[in-house]
mmCIF file of C-alpha atoms in Angstrom:
data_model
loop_
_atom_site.group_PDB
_atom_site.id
_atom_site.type_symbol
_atom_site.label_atom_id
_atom_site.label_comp_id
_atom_site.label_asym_id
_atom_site.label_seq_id
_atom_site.Cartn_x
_atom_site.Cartn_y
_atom_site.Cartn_z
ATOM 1 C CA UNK A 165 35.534 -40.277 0.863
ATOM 2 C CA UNK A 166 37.217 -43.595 1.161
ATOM 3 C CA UNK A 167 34.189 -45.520 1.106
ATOM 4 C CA UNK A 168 33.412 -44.400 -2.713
ATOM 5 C CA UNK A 169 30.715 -41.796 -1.390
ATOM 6 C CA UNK A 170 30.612 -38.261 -2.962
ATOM 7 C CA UNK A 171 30.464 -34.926 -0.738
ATOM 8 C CA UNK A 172 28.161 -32.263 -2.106
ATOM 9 C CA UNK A 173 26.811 -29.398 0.659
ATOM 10 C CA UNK A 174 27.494 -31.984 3.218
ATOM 11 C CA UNK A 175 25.630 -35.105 2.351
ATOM 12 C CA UNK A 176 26.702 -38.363 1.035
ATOM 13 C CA UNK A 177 25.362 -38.574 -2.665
ATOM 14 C CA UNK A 178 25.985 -41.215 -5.135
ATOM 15 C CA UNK A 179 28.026 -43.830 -5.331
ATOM 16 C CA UNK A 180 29.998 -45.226 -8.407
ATOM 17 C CA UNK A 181 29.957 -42.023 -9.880
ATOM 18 C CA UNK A 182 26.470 -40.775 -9.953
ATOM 19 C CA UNK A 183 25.096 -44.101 -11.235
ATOM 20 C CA UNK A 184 22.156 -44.019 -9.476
ATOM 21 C CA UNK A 185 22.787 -45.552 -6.060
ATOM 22 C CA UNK A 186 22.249 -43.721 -2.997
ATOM 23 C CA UNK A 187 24.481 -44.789 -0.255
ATOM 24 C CA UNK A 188 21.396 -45.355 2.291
ATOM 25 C CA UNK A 189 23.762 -45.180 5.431
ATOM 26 C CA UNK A 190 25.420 -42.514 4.930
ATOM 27 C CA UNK A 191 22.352 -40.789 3.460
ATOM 28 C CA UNK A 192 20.397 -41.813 6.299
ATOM 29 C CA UNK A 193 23.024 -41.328 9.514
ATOM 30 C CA UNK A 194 20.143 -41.964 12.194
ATOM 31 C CA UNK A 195 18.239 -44.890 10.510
ATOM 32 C CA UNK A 196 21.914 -46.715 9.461
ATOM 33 C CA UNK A 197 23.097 -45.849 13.287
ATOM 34 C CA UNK A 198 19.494 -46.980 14.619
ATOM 35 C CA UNK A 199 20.328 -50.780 12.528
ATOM 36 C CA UNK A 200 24.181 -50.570 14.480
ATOM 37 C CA UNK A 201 22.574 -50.278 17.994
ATOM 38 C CA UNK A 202 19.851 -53.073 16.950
ATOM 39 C CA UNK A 203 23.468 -55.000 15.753
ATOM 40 C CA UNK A 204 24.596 -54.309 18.999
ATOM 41 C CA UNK A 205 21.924 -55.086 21.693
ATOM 42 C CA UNK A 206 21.326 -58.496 19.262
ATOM 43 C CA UNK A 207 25.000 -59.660 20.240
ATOM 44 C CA UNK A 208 24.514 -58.832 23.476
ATOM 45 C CA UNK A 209 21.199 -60.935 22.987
ATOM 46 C CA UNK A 210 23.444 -63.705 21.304
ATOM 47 C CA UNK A 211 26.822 -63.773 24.281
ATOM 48 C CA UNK A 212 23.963 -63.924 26.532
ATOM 49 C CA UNK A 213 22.070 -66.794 25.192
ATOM 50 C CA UNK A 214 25.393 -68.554 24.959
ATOM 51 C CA UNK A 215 25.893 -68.551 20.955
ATOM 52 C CA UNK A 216 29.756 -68.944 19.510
ATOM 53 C CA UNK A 217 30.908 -66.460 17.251
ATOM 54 C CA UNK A 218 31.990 -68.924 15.003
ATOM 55 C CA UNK A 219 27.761 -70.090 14.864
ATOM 56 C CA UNK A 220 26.979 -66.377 14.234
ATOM 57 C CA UNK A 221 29.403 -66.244 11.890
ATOM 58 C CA UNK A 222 28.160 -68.693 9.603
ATOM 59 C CA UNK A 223 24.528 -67.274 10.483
ATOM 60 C CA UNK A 224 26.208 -64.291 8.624
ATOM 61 C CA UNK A 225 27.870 -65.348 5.983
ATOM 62 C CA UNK A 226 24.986 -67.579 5.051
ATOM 63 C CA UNK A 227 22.371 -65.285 5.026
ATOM 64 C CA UNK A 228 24.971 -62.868 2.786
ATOM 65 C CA UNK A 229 24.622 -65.736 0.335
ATOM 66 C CA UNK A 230 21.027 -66.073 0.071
ATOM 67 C CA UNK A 231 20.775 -62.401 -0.380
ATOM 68 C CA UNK A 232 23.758 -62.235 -2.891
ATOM 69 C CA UNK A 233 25.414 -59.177 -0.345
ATOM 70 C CA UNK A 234 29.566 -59.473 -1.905
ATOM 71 C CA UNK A 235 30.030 -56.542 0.777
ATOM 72 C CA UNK A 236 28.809 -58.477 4.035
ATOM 73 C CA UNK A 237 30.703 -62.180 2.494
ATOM 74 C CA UNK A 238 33.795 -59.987 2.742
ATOM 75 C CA UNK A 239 33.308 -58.730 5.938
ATOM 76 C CA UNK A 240 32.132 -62.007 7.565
ATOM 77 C CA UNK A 241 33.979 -64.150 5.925
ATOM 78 C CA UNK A 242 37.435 -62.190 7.108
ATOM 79 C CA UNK A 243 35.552 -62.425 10.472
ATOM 80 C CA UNK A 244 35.329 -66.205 10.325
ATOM 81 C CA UNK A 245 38.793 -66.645 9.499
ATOM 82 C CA UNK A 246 39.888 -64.542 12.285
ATOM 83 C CA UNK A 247 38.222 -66.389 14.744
ATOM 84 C CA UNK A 248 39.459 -69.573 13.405
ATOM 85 C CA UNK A 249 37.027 -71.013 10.796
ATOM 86 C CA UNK A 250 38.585 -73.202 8.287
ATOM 87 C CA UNK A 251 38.779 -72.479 4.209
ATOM 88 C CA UNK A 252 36.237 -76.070 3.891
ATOM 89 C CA UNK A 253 33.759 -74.765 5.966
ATOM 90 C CA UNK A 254 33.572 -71.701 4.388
ATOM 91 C CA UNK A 255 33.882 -73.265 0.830
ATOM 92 C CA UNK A 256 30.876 -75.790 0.900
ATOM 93 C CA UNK A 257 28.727 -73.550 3.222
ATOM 94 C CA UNK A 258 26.371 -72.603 0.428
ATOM 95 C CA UNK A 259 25.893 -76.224 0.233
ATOM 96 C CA UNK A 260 25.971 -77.487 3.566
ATOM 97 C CA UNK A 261 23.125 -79.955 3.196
ATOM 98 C CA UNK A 262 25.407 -82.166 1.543
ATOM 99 C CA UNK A 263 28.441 -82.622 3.978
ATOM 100 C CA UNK A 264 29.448 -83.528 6.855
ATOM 101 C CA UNK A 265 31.313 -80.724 8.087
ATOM 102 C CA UNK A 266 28.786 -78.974 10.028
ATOM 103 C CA UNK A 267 27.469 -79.769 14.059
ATOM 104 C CA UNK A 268 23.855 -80.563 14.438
ATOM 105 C CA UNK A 269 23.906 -77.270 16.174
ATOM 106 C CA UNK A 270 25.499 -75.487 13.122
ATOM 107 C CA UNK A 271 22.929 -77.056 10.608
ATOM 108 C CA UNK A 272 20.537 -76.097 13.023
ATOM 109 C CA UNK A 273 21.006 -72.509 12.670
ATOM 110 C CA UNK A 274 21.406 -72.341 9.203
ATOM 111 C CA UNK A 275 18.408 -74.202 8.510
ATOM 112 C CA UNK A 276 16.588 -71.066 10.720
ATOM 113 C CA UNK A 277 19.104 -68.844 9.008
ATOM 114 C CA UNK A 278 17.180 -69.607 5.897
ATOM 115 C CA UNK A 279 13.754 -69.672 7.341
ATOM 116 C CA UNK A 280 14.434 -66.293 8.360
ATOM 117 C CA UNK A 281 15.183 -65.194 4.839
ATOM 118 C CA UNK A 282 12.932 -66.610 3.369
ATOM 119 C CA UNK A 283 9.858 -66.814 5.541
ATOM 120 C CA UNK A 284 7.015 -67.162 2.771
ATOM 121 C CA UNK A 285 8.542 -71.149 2.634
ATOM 122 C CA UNK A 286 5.999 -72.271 5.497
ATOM 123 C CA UNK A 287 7.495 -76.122 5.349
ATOM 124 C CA UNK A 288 10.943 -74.950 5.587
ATOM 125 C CA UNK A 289 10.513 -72.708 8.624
ATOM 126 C CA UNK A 290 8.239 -74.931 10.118
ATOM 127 C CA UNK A 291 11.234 -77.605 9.947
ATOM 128 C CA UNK A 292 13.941 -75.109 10.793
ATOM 129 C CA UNK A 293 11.958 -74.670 14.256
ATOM 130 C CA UNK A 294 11.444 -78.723 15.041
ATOM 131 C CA UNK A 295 15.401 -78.908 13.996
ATOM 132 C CA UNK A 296 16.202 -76.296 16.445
ATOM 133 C CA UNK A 297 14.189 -77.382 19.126
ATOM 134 C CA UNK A 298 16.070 -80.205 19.273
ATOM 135 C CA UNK A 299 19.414 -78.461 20.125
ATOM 136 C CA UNK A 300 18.753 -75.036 21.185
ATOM 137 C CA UNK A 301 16.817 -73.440 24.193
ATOM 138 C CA UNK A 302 14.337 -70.570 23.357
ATOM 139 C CA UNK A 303 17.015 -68.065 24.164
ATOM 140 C CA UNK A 304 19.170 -69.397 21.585
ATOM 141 C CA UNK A 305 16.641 -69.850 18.662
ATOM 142 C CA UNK A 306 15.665 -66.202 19.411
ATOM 143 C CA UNK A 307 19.157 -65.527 19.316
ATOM 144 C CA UNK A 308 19.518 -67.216 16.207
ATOM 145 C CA UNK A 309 16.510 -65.861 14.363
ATOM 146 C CA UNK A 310 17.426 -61.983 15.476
ATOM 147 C CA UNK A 311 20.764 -62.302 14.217
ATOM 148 C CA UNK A 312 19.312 -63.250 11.057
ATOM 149 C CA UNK A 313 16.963 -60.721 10.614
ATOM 150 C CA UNK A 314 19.438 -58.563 11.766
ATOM 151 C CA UNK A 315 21.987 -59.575 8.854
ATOM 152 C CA UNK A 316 19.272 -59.501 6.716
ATOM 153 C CA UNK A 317 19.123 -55.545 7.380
ATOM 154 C CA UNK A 318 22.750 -54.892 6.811
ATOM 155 C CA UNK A 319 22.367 -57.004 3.758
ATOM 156 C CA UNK A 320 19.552 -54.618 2.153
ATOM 157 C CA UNK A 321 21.636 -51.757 3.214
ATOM 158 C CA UNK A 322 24.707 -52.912 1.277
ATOM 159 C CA UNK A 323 23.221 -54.326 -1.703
ATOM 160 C CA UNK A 324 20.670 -51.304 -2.176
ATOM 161 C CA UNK A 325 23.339 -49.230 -2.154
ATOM 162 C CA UNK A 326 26.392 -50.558 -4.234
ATOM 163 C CA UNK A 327 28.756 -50.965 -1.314
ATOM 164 C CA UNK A 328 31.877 -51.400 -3.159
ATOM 165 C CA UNK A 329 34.421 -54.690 -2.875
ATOM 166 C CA UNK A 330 37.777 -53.940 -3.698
ATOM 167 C CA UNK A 331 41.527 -55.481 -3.595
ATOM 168 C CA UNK A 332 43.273 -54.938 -0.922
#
């Protein structure tokens, strides 16, 4: 298989050669396409509650960093660029505290980006929601927060099973 899966009697096995990892999604068709319609009615969630791609984007690709997911930075950060994100922005995101690059809207959601990945911090979430509550409605912090959690999946998925990054 392309995706570095093996085939014996019909079901995905290890990756990487037997070295221990089970690719989950392919493993596990129903529960992986289960997570893809969740994916999909939290975008619809997201158009509707009037979030840009570029914001869920960065959502994305910053919740990929917190969870150290190389397979979902690859994917999201070609997505970004496609819809027009500059090489800065993506190059001090990790650290966006400290710039200036970012809307209020933007820092917003990655503040609750965070929150959401890291929701034992009770003084970070509690100051992700008073950040967004100045700039969002509650359909867009919802928005926010499921698109989060929802990256946060895909992220588990990936790193728990090995997903490879290659050249092009």
């Amino acid at each position: 298989m392309e995706d570095g899966t093996a085939e014996t009697d019909g079901s995905a096995a290890r990756a990487d050669g037997g070295a221990g990892r089970v690719f989950i999604d392919k493993r596990s068709p129903q529960a992986y396409r289960a997570l893809v319609k969740t994916s999909g009615a939290v975008g619809v969630e997201a158009a509707e509650a009037g979030l840009d791609r570029t914001l869920i984007e960065l959502v994305n690709l910053r919740v990929s960093q917190i969870n150290g997911c190389a397979y979902c930075l690859k994917v999201h950060t070609e997505a970004a660029l496609r819809g027009g994100e500059s090489a800065l922005r993506l190059g001090v995101l990790a650290a966006w505290r400290g710039t200036e690059v970012f809307t209020a809207r933007e820092r917003a959601a990655l503040a609750l980006a965070e929150a959401t990945t890291a929701p034992a911090d009770t003084r970070a979430r509690e100051e992700a929601h008073a950040a967004a509550g100045g700039v969002f409605t509650e359909a867009e912090v919802s928005a926010v927060i499921w698109v989060a959690i929802t990256i946060n999946a895909f992220n588990r998925v990936s790193v728990m099973s090995g997903h490879p990054v290659k050249n092009p």
